[in-house]
């Protein structure tokens, strides 16, 4: 029941069945061991059930996750413990990469099985071995509190109520004097109060970050981008359609300020008059540049961000709910109180179509007031400045420099990777990260964008970084004939924008294997020049034949394995494998009582044969055999009454053997030590063994085939011991 509360933080449902099977295995193991030692002094054996559960947990983890390192795929070895450690490290990395609801990857599933397994063992220990059921609520509370510790709104009220009722039931079972009315009254007060109190208390709103520096308030946008890209499973963020049917980049925010340590946006300047029904004209765009009007209809699903994803530049947004304002610096649209989640709106924007000649004509002009878009720290790593000048320092215009920079990254043996080259602070955009990226030639979009923007500033081109979404994946046409695009968390992207006088802020795409290179920046299109860097003739330069095709919707494969070298390849079980394991565990649990019963019977017969068994051994075996066959012998019955029931059930025979076994019980219970019983029978080991075999054979021969099979596979005497253990 409490496992169901994790559905708010874990995606899918297969994890619930896996954890439920593990709980059944651990509790069943403890119950079986407790049932076998139920007649043993409890102080001596109270630790046996939890110890058996710990062994069962280790064996289950070995079989499920690292069977290749175990003896006979079951018994863990030193290599198994090492693999457990690597799985734990990989789980920590997977948790850091994912957002809610997270996907229960193999490492996360290992951590869940280990943690919940230990909680189950501790709860069973407190409730049964130490007989303190009130304290058993502590590990259950830990499990119930996991969603709340991650998110204030993540607790499922229904699960909370059911957990509270279960805890009260647990206390009631242990109560010396059961007060049903009082229990129900307390349960009603607690559950109703827990549901009504939040409605009566004032709302607590999470604080909003005044500078709006990220997707979620107070979160660095670069860090959010990296974490979302490294999710194992993509989550749909939004869908959109366009009037033209063409895909669109959707921008959230622009980062203009480079401190040398990282990129950051300008402080948001909120003006109540800057409503999104009329957004300012983009800076620097002249009337000579061709533009085309576009209408984009967006439906946001899973984006918790105060920033609105929009095509750039948008001139009008309609249909928004709540307060939204545009910033005069970057023309981004933000809400001071809400998020973009569940918003449906229509944006009117311009598709700017500059010609290569217009971009060349912009020359190297930097308008007044744009010096801040050229700002660089005083101490730049030499590798960055040298590389910028080597790649594009001799080009004649800013446009040609931008083409050379873009081509350097897309056709310069760079690789896309979300886990390399920097192990610490990898999501940073500072000078040290850029230098490491240029040396390793491996990184993801934020590194490509940051490196090109910084190198553009080195060459005198105003630059900034935009963070938003790639165009996404094209779906079937909508009912109105428009093409629908879906955007996922893997489509989060960063790209550089360079400023050209007369055109304004212009997008480039340096990230290899990602995004779409604009027509004005692709030499494969007519009139786009193939620039030459005259200052560095040996520098690499791309041609139209060398340029790789761009894709907008696909996510490139990761270039590195998960941390610690542990990935899904360590886990050999797929969904079908889990089903087989579930059936095997269920079958093993169901047949364990049968194995226990066979073991007990063999031990008794061996003791009788050797003469080492206690006097009542034969009688106990006869009573349990009768119980297995469905012959009810009340615990309050006297030996003579029990003997009559056994004789009647076995068709009247073998009365002599039953009487001799019954006589032993009466002599042991009522007779004097060393004095023969009323029948004057002198017992020997051989006759005790023969009488027991005769009685057992007579009971079995009188039963039909179905009852005999049931007695073998599902012995009632063992199951009744389990029920008594749970009842205790």
Short mmCIF file of C-alpha atoms in Angstrom, two decimals, residues 106-584:
data_model
loop_
_atom_site.label_atom_id
_atom_site.label_comp_id
_atom_site.label_asym_id
_atom_site.label_seq_id
_atom_site.Cartn_x
_atom_site.Cartn_y
_atom_site.Cartn_z
CA UNK A 106 18.27 -0.42 -13.22
CA UNK A 107 20.54 1.43 -10.73
CA UNK A 108 17.57 3.29 -9.20
CA UNK A 109 15.65 0.02 -8.98
CA UNK A 110 18.57 -1.56 -7.12
CA UNK A 111 18.62 1.31 -4.63
CA UNK A 112 14.85 1.04 -4.16
CA UNK A 113 15.00 -2.71 -3.57
CA UNK A 114 17.83 -2.32 -1.07
CA UNK A 115 16.25 0.56 0.85
CA UNK A 116 12.67 -0.71 0.92
CA UNK A 117 13.87 -4.24 1.69
CA UNK A 118 15.71 -3.00 4.78
CA UNK A 119 12.69 -0.95 5.87
CA UNK A 120 10.46 -4.03 5.58
CA UNK A 121 12.91 -6.11 7.64
CA UNK A 122 13.14 -3.44 10.36
CA UNK A 123 9.33 -3.10 10.49
CA UNK A 124 8.92 -6.88 10.85
CA UNK A 125 11.61 -6.95 13.53
CA UNK A 126 9.90 -4.23 15.57
CA UNK A 127 6.37 -5.59 15.17
CA UNK A 128 7.07 -9.30 15.74
CA UNK A 129 10.50 -10.02 17.21
CA UNK A 130 10.59 -7.09 19.64
CA UNK A 131 6.79 -6.97 19.97
CA UNK A 132 6.63 -3.15 19.66
CA UNK A 133 4.13 -2.54 16.85
CA UNK A 134 3.90 1.17 17.67
CA UNK A 135 7.58 1.58 16.74
CA UNK A 136 6.99 -0.37 13.52
CA UNK A 137 5.37 2.78 12.18
CA UNK A 138 8.77 4.54 12.05
CA UNK A 139 10.15 2.72 8.97
CA UNK A 140 6.71 2.95 7.39
CA UNK A 141 6.73 6.70 8.03
CA UNK A 142 10.12 6.96 6.33
CA UNK A 143 8.68 5.39 3.19
CA UNK A 144 5.55 7.53 3.38
CA UNK A 145 7.64 10.68 3.76
CA UNK A 146 9.85 10.14 0.70
CA UNK A 147 7.52 11.95 -1.78
CA UNK A 148 7.01 14.86 0.64
CA UNK A 149 10.75 15.26 1.14
CA UNK A 150 11.22 15.61 -2.61
CA UNK A 151 8.30 17.91 -3.33
CA UNK A 152 5.86 19.67 -1.01
CA UNK A 153 2.95 18.73 -3.27
CA UNK A 154 3.97 15.14 -4.00
CA UNK A 155 2.14 13.27 -1.24
CA UNK A 156 -0.93 11.35 -2.37
CA UNK A 157 -3.73 12.00 0.19
CA UNK A 158 -5.38 8.62 -0.48
CA UNK A 159 -2.17 6.74 0.26
CA UNK A 160 -1.71 8.79 3.43
CA UNK A 161 -5.21 7.90 4.66
CA UNK A 162 -4.81 4.20 3.89
CA UNK A 163 -1.43 4.17 5.63
CA UNK A 164 -2.94 5.80 8.74
CA UNK A 165 -5.74 3.23 8.83
CA UNK A 166 -3.26 0.37 8.43
CA UNK A 167 -1.17 1.68 11.30
CA UNK A 168 -4.23 1.90 13.55
CA UNK A 169 -5.13 -1.67 12.60
CA UNK A 170 -1.60 -2.77 13.50
CA UNK A 171 -1.96 -1.20 16.93
CA UNK A 172 -5.39 -2.75 17.40
CA UNK A 173 -4.07 -6.26 16.72
CA UNK A 174 -1.60 -5.87 19.58
CA UNK A 175 -4.01 -4.20 21.97
CA UNK A 176 -4.71 -6.13 25.18
CA UNK A 177 -8.28 -4.86 25.23
CA UNK A 178 -9.75 -4.16 21.82
CA UNK A 179 -11.92 -1.08 21.76
CA UNK A 180 -13.41 -1.07 18.29
CA UNK A 181 -15.48 2.08 18.70
CA UNK A 182 -12.55 4.05 20.08
CA UNK A 183 -10.30 2.82 17.27
CA UNK A 184 -12.78 3.78 14.57
CA UNK A 185 -13.40 7.15 16.22
CA UNK A 186 -9.71 7.99 16.35
CA UNK A 187 -9.26 6.84 12.75
CA UNK A 188 -12.12 9.05 11.60
CA UNK A 189 -10.76 12.08 13.48
CA UNK A 190 -7.23 11.63 12.15
CA UNK A 191 -8.15 10.99 8.53
CA UNK A 192 -10.87 13.63 8.25
CA UNK A 193 -8.69 16.16 10.04
CA UNK A 194 -5.79 15.43 7.70
CA UNK A 195 -8.03 16.06 4.70
CA UNK A 196 -9.85 19.13 6.00
CA UNK A 197 -6.98 20.96 7.73
CA UNK A 198 -5.21 21.90 4.46
CA UNK A 199 -8.44 23.45 3.21
CA UNK A 200 -8.80 25.64 6.32
CA UNK A 201 -5.18 26.71 6.67
CA UNK A 202 -3.82 29.57 4.51
CA UNK A 203 -1.97 28.63 1.34
CA UNK A 204 1.81 28.65 1.36
CA UNK A 205 3.23 29.78 -1.96
CA UNK A 206 6.80 28.95 -2.91
CA UNK A 207 9.04 31.98 -3.15
CA UNK A 208 9.71 33.31 -6.63
CA UNK A 209 13.19 34.24 -7.71
CA UNK A 210 13.34 37.92 -8.46
CA UNK A 211 15.91 37.72 -11.24
CA UNK A 212 14.28 34.79 -12.98
CA UNK A 213 17.48 32.96 -13.67
CA UNK A 214 16.19 29.60 -14.71
CA UNK A 215 13.48 27.23 -15.87
CA UNK A 216 12.32 26.72 -12.30
CA UNK A 217 12.50 29.69 -9.98
CA UNK A 218 15.91 29.93 -8.39
CA UNK A 219 17.50 27.24 -10.59
CA UNK A 220 20.42 27.94 -12.90
CA UNK A 221 19.17 27.60 -16.51
CA UNK A 222 22.39 25.94 -17.66
CA UNK A 223 22.16 23.34 -14.89
CA UNK A 224 18.46 22.71 -15.62
CA UNK A 225 19.26 22.21 -19.30
CA UNK A 226 21.98 19.68 -18.58
CA UNK A 227 19.90 17.72 -16.07
CA UNK A 228 16.94 17.48 -18.44
CA UNK A 229 19.09 16.40 -21.39
CA UNK A 230 20.58 13.59 -19.31
CA UNK A 231 17.23 12.10 -18.37
CA UNK A 232 17.07 8.46 -19.40
CA UNK A 233 13.55 8.87 -20.79
CA UNK A 234 12.20 11.93 -22.60
CA UNK A 235 9.07 13.59 -21.22
CA UNK A 236 6.73 15.59 -23.43
CA UNK A 237 7.00 19.31 -22.67
CA UNK A 238 4.67 20.88 -25.22
CA UNK A 239 3.07 20.54 -28.62
CA UNK A 240 2.58 23.23 -31.24
CA UNK A 241 1.33 23.89 -34.75
CA UNK A 242 2.29 26.61 -37.20
CA UNK A 243 0.25 28.26 -39.93
CA UNK A 244 2.98 27.53 -42.49
CA UNK A 245 3.60 23.97 -41.35
CA UNK A 246 7.28 24.79 -40.76
CA UNK A 247 9.03 23.93 -37.47
CA UNK A 248 10.18 26.63 -35.05
CA UNK A 249 12.88 27.12 -32.45
CA UNK A 250 11.14 28.17 -29.21
CA UNK A 251 13.19 30.45 -27.00
CA UNK A 252 12.77 30.78 -23.23
CA UNK A 253 15.48 33.20 -22.14
CA UNK A 254 18.67 34.88 -23.36
CA UNK A 255 21.93 35.00 -21.41
CA UNK A 256 23.73 38.26 -22.16
CA UNK A 257 26.27 38.70 -19.36
CA UNK A 258 29.51 36.71 -19.34
CA UNK A 259 31.54 37.03 -16.14
CA UNK A 260 34.20 34.52 -17.05
CA UNK A 261 32.68 32.06 -14.59
CA UNK A 262 29.28 31.66 -16.24
CA UNK A 263 26.63 33.26 -18.44
CA UNK A 264 23.66 34.98 -16.82
CA UNK A 265 20.59 36.89 -18.02
CA UNK A 266 19.90 40.55 -17.41
CA UNK A 267 17.69 41.21 -14.37
CA UNK A 268 14.08 41.05 -15.49
CA UNK A 269 12.62 44.54 -15.68
CA UNK A 270 8.93 44.09 -15.03
CA UNK A 271 6.69 46.83 -16.38
CA UNK A 272 2.93 46.49 -15.93
CA UNK A 273 2.38 48.13 -19.30
CA UNK A 274 4.52 45.54 -21.12
CA UNK A 275 1.72 43.03 -21.63
CA UNK A 276 2.24 40.32 -24.27
CA UNK A 277 -0.61 41.52 -26.48
CA UNK A 278 1.87 44.03 -27.96
CA UNK A 279 5.59 43.17 -27.79
CA UNK A 280 8.23 45.67 -28.93
CA UNK A 281 9.84 45.47 -32.37
CA UNK A 282 13.13 43.55 -32.36
CA UNK A 283 16.22 45.75 -32.08
CA UNK A 284 18.40 46.30 -35.15
CA UNK A 285 15.97 44.93 -37.74
CA UNK A 286 15.64 47.23 -40.75
CA UNK A 287 12.80 47.42 -43.23
CA UNK A 288 15.08 46.21 -46.06
CA UNK A 289 15.32 42.73 -44.56
CA UNK A 290 12.61 40.35 -45.76
CA UNK A 291 10.32 38.95 -43.09
CA UNK A 292 7.40 36.56 -43.10
CA UNK A 293 4.59 36.49 -40.58
CA UNK A 294 4.05 33.25 -38.70
CA UNK A 295 1.37 32.12 -36.26
CA UNK A 296 2.24 29.41 -33.73
CA UNK A 297 -0.32 27.73 -31.47
CA UNK A 298 1.31 26.19 -28.37
CA UNK A 299 -0.03 23.83 -25.70
CA UNK A 300 2.33 23.44 -22.75
CA UNK A 301 2.11 20.22 -20.74
CA UNK A 302 5.15 19.55 -18.56
CA UNK A 303 7.17 22.77 -18.27
CA UNK A 304 7.48 24.29 -14.81
CA UNK A 305 9.05 27.58 -15.84
CA UNK A 306 8.16 31.25 -15.31
CA UNK A 307 9.44 31.88 -18.85
CA UNK A 308 7.21 31.32 -21.87
CA UNK A 309 8.55 29.32 -24.85
CA UNK A 310 8.12 31.55 -27.92
CA UNK A 311 9.53 31.94 -31.43
CA UNK A 312 11.90 34.90 -31.70
CA UNK A 313 10.94 37.63 -32.38
CA UNK A 314 7.28 37.46 -31.32
CA UNK A 315 5.09 40.53 -31.65
CA UNK A 316 1.92 39.32 -29.91
CA UNK A 317 0.78 36.49 -27.62
CA UNK A 318 -2.88 35.78 -26.87
CA UNK A 319 -4.76 33.26 -24.73
CA UNK A 320 -2.50 33.33 -21.67
CA UNK A 321 -3.95 32.88 -18.20
CA UNK A 322 -2.49 35.00 -15.39
CA UNK A 323 -0.02 37.88 -15.36
CA UNK A 324 2.63 37.86 -18.07
CA UNK A 325 5.03 40.62 -19.12
CA UNK A 326 7.79 40.99 -21.70
CA UNK A 327 11.26 42.23 -20.87
CA UNK A 328 12.54 45.17 -22.98
CA UNK A 329 16.11 43.80 -22.98
CA UNK A 330 15.65 40.37 -24.51
CA UNK A 331 11.91 40.47 -25.38
CA UNK A 332 11.40 37.30 -23.31
CA UNK A 333 7.98 36.85 -21.69
CA UNK A 334 7.76 35.94 -18.02
CA UNK A 335 5.15 35.56 -15.27
CA UNK A 336 6.00 36.93 -11.80
CA UNK A 337 3.57 34.53 -10.09
CA UNK A 338 2.86 31.53 -12.33
CA UNK A 339 4.49 29.06 -14.68
CA UNK A 340 4.03 28.02 -18.29
CA UNK A 341 2.54 24.66 -17.26
CA UNK A 342 -0.91 23.96 -18.76
CA UNK A 343 -0.93 27.21 -20.74
CA UNK A 344 -2.46 27.26 -24.22
CA UNK A 345 -1.70 30.32 -26.33
CA UNK A 346 -1.12 31.70 -29.83
CA UNK A 347 2.00 33.64 -30.76
CA UNK A 348 2.42 35.91 -33.76
CA UNK A 349 6.05 36.21 -34.79
CA UNK A 350 8.38 37.19 -37.64
CA UNK A 351 10.55 34.80 -39.61
CA UNK A 352 13.55 36.96 -40.52
CA UNK A 353 15.09 36.09 -43.89
CA UNK A 354 18.28 38.09 -44.42
CA UNK A 355 20.25 37.57 -47.59
CA UNK A 356 23.95 36.75 -47.51
CA UNK A 357 24.61 40.09 -49.17
CA UNK A 358 22.85 41.94 -46.35
CA UNK A 359 24.84 40.04 -43.75
CA UNK A 360 28.10 40.77 -45.57
CA UNK A 361 27.08 44.44 -45.81
CA UNK A 362 26.78 44.61 -42.03
CA UNK A 363 30.59 44.49 -42.03
CA UNK A 364 32.15 44.79 -38.58
CA UNK A 365 29.92 47.57 -37.33
CA UNK A 366 29.00 47.56 -33.64
CA UNK A 367 26.30 50.10 -32.77
CA UNK A 368 26.55 52.31 -29.67
CA UNK A 369 25.46 50.69 -26.43
CA UNK A 370 26.44 47.18 -27.54
CA UNK A 371 29.80 47.13 -25.80
CA UNK A 372 28.37 44.95 -23.03
CA UNK A 373 27.73 42.23 -25.61
CA UNK A 374 31.48 42.24 -26.27
CA UNK A 375 32.56 42.21 -22.61
CA UNK A 376 35.13 39.57 -21.65
CA UNK A 377 37.05 39.00 -18.41
CA UNK A 378 40.51 40.47 -18.13
CA UNK A 379 42.34 37.14 -18.03
CA UNK A 380 41.20 34.90 -20.87
CA UNK A 381 42.80 31.46 -21.35
CA UNK A 382 45.25 31.72 -24.22
CA UNK A 383 43.78 28.65 -25.89
CA UNK A 384 40.44 30.44 -26.43
CA UNK A 385 41.85 33.61 -27.98
CA UNK A 386 44.41 31.73 -30.06
CA UNK A 387 41.77 29.33 -31.35
CA UNK A 388 39.37 32.15 -32.26
CA UNK A 389 42.03 34.01 -34.22
CA UNK A 390 43.31 30.84 -35.84
CA UNK A 391 39.84 29.84 -37.01
CA UNK A 392 38.43 33.17 -38.19
CA UNK A 393 40.73 36.05 -37.33
CA UNK A 394 41.52 36.93 -40.96
CA UNK A 395 37.94 36.98 -42.34
CA UNK A 396 36.81 40.29 -43.81
CA UNK A 397 33.36 40.59 -42.15
CA UNK A 398 31.64 39.52 -38.99
CA UNK A 399 29.33 37.36 -41.09
CA UNK A 400 32.23 35.40 -42.58
CA UNK A 401 33.82 35.06 -39.13
CA UNK A 402 30.54 33.62 -37.82
CA UNK A 403 30.41 31.13 -40.70
CA UNK A 404 33.97 30.02 -40.02
CA UNK A 405 33.28 29.59 -36.31
CA UNK A 406 30.13 27.58 -36.94
CA UNK A 407 31.90 25.40 -39.50
CA UNK A 408 34.81 24.86 -37.09
CA UNK A 409 32.51 23.23 -34.58
CA UNK A 410 30.23 21.34 -36.94
CA UNK A 411 33.02 20.00 -39.16
CA UNK A 412 36.05 20.08 -36.89
CA UNK A 413 35.97 16.55 -35.44
CA UNK A 414 33.86 17.64 -32.46
CA UNK A 415 31.54 15.06 -30.87
CA UNK A 416 28.25 15.52 -29.08
CA UNK A 417 28.33 14.14 -25.52
CA UNK A 418 26.34 14.96 -22.39
CA UNK A 419 28.93 13.48 -19.99
CA UNK A 420 32.32 14.69 -21.24
CA UNK A 421 34.94 16.15 -21.00
CA UNK A 422 34.76 17.75 -17.54
CA UNK A 423 33.84 15.56 -14.54
CA UNK A 424 33.24 18.40 -12.06
CA UNK A 425 31.16 21.48 -12.83
CA UNK A 426 30.55 20.08 -16.27
CA UNK A 427 27.36 22.08 -16.70
CA UNK A 428 29.32 25.30 -16.30
CA UNK A 429 29.96 27.77 -19.12
CA UNK A 430 33.01 29.55 -17.74
CA UNK A 431 36.42 29.97 -19.35
CA UNK A 432 37.90 26.84 -17.74
CA UNK A 433 35.05 24.69 -19.07
CA UNK A 434 35.33 26.22 -22.55
CA UNK A 435 39.09 25.60 -22.61
CA UNK A 436 38.59 21.97 -21.56
CA UNK A 437 35.85 21.59 -24.18
CA UNK A 438 38.10 22.91 -26.97
CA UNK A 439 40.84 20.51 -25.91
CA UNK A 440 38.61 17.44 -25.64
CA UNK A 441 36.38 18.38 -28.62
CA UNK A 442 33.48 16.74 -26.84
CA UNK A 443 30.46 18.28 -25.15
CA UNK A 444 26.81 19.15 -25.58
CA UNK A 445 24.89 22.17 -26.81
CA UNK A 446 25.69 24.54 -23.94
CA UNK A 447 29.42 24.06 -24.56
CA UNK A 448 29.13 24.58 -28.31
CA UNK A 449 26.99 27.68 -27.81
CA UNK A 450 29.15 29.14 -25.06
CA UNK A 451 32.41 28.50 -26.92
CA UNK A 452 31.14 30.10 -30.15
CA UNK A 453 29.67 33.09 -28.30
CA UNK A 454 32.91 33.75 -26.39
CA UNK A 455 35.07 33.28 -29.49
CA UNK A 456 32.73 35.64 -31.39
CA UNK A 457 33.34 38.30 -28.72
CA UNK A 458 37.07 37.72 -29.05
CA UNK A 459 36.66 38.53 -32.77
CA UNK A 460 34.57 41.63 -32.08
CA UNK A 461 31.08 40.25 -32.77
CA UNK A 462 28.33 41.02 -30.19
CA UNK A 463 26.95 37.73 -28.92
CA UNK A 464 24.59 36.14 -26.42
CA UNK A 465 23.26 32.64 -25.68
CA UNK A 466 19.60 31.66 -26.02
CA UNK A 467 18.11 28.71 -24.15
CA UNK A 468 14.93 27.07 -25.32
CA UNK A 469 13.79 24.14 -27.42
CA UNK A 470 14.62 22.58 -30.76
CA UNK A 471 11.72 22.32 -33.24
CA UNK A 472 10.85 18.82 -32.00
CA UNK A 473 9.31 15.89 -33.82
CA UNK A 474 6.68 16.18 -36.54
CA UNK A 475 3.43 14.30 -35.96
CA UNK A 476 0.37 13.71 -38.11
CA UNK A 477 -1.57 16.68 -39.40
CA UNK A 478 -4.11 18.22 -37.07
CA UNK A 479 -7.80 18.42 -37.90
CA UNK A 480 -7.42 21.89 -39.40
CA UNK A 481 -4.72 20.68 -41.77
CA UNK A 482 -1.82 22.06 -39.75
CA UNK A 483 1.20 19.95 -38.96
CA UNK A 484 1.68 19.21 -35.26
CA UNK A 485 5.09 19.12 -33.59
CA UNK A 486 5.84 17.59 -30.20
CA UNK A 487 8.71 18.86 -28.05
CA UNK A 488 10.25 16.74 -25.29
CA UNK A 489 12.73 17.34 -22.49
CA UNK A 490 15.46 15.99 -24.78
CA UNK A 491 14.80 18.89 -27.16
CA UNK A 492 16.08 21.42 -24.65
CA UNK A 493 18.82 23.33 -26.41
CA UNK A 494 21.19 26.27 -26.28
CA UNK A 495 22.39 28.22 -29.30
CA UNK A 496 24.39 31.43 -29.91
CA UNK A 497 22.86 34.58 -31.34
CA UNK A 498 25.16 37.14 -32.98
CA UNK A 499 24.24 40.74 -33.68
CA UNK A 500 24.48 42.26 -37.16
CA UNK A 501 23.61 45.88 -37.84
CA UNK A 502 20.44 46.10 -39.93
CA UNK A 503 19.44 42.48 -39.21
CA UNK A 504 19.54 42.29 -35.42
CA UNK A 505 20.06 39.17 -33.35
CA UNK A 506 20.71 36.23 -35.67
CA UNK A 507 20.73 32.56 -34.77
CA UNK A 508 23.62 30.20 -35.62
CA UNK A 509 23.86 26.45 -34.95
CA UNK A 510 27.34 25.19 -34.01
CA UNK A 511 26.26 22.03 -32.14
CA UNK A 512 27.25 19.00 -34.15
CA UNK A 513 24.40 16.58 -34.99
CA UNK A 514 21.81 18.84 -33.36
CA UNK A 515 19.44 21.48 -34.60
CA UNK A 516 18.91 23.02 -38.03
CA UNK A 517 21.45 25.29 -39.67
CA UNK A 518 19.63 28.42 -40.99
CA UNK A 519 19.60 28.92 -44.76
CA UNK A 520 21.65 32.13 -44.48
CA UNK A 521 24.40 30.23 -42.61
CA UNK A 522 24.62 27.12 -44.81
CA UNK A 523 26.94 27.28 -47.86
CA UNK A 524 24.81 24.55 -49.43
CA UNK A 525 22.26 27.30 -50.22
CA UNK A 526 22.76 29.74 -53.12
CA UNK A 527 24.83 32.89 -52.55
CA UNK A 528 26.08 31.78 -49.12
CA UNK A 529 29.83 32.28 -49.31
CA UNK A 530 32.49 29.77 -48.36
CA UNK A 531 34.69 32.12 -46.32
CA UNK A 532 38.46 32.02 -46.17
CA UNK A 533 40.55 32.90 -43.16
CA UNK A 534 43.47 34.70 -44.77
CA UNK A 535 45.27 35.23 -41.45
CA UNK A 536 45.49 31.50 -40.81
CA UNK A 537 45.63 29.61 -44.09
CA UNK A 538 46.05 26.30 -42.32
CA UNK A 539 42.85 26.62 -40.32
CA UNK A 540 40.04 24.20 -41.17
CA UNK A 541 37.27 25.48 -43.38
CA UNK A 542 34.12 23.70 -44.45
CA UNK A 543 32.61 23.26 -47.86
CA UNK A 544 29.12 22.44 -48.95
CA UNK A 545 30.12 18.87 -49.72
CA UNK A 546 31.59 18.41 -46.23
CA UNK A 547 28.62 19.77 -44.31
CA UNK A 548 26.66 17.14 -42.45
CA UNK A 549 22.89 17.07 -42.65
CA UNK A 550 21.07 18.52 -39.64
CA UNK A 551 18.22 16.94 -37.78
CA UNK A 552 15.95 18.71 -35.39
CA UNK A 553 14.08 16.06 -33.49
CA UNK A 554 16.37 13.13 -32.80
CA UNK A 555 18.45 12.84 -29.69
CA UNK A 556 22.04 11.73 -30.40
CA UNK A 557 23.34 8.76 -28.52
CA UNK A 558 25.43 9.40 -25.44
CA UNK A 559 29.13 8.92 -25.96
CA UNK A 560 29.90 7.65 -22.49
CA UNK A 561 28.58 5.01 -20.16
CA UNK A 562 26.87 5.72 -16.91
CA UNK A 563 29.00 6.57 -13.87
CA UNK A 564 31.05 3.75 -12.51
CA UNK A 565 30.68 1.71 -15.67
CA UNK A 566 27.31 0.36 -14.61
CA UNK A 567 24.53 0.55 -17.13
CA UNK A 568 21.49 -1.41 -18.13
CA UNK A 569 23.72 -4.11 -19.53
CA UNK A 570 24.40 -5.29 -15.96
CA UNK A 571 20.74 -6.05 -15.50
CA UNK A 572 19.77 -9.08 -17.61
CA UNK A 573 16.03 -9.01 -16.84
CA UNK A 574 13.56 -7.33 -19.13
CA UNK A 575 9.79 -7.20 -18.55
CA UNK A 576 9.45 -10.88 -19.57
CA UNK A 577 12.34 -11.77 -17.29
CA UNK A 578 10.67 -9.97 -14.41
CA UNK A 579 7.49 -11.94 -15.10
CA UNK A 580 9.42 -15.21 -14.99
CA UNK A 581 11.18 -14.11 -11.81
CA UNK A 582 7.82 -13.18 -10.28
CA UNK A 583 6.40 -16.59 -11.13
CA UNK A 584 9.52 -18.29 -9.77
#
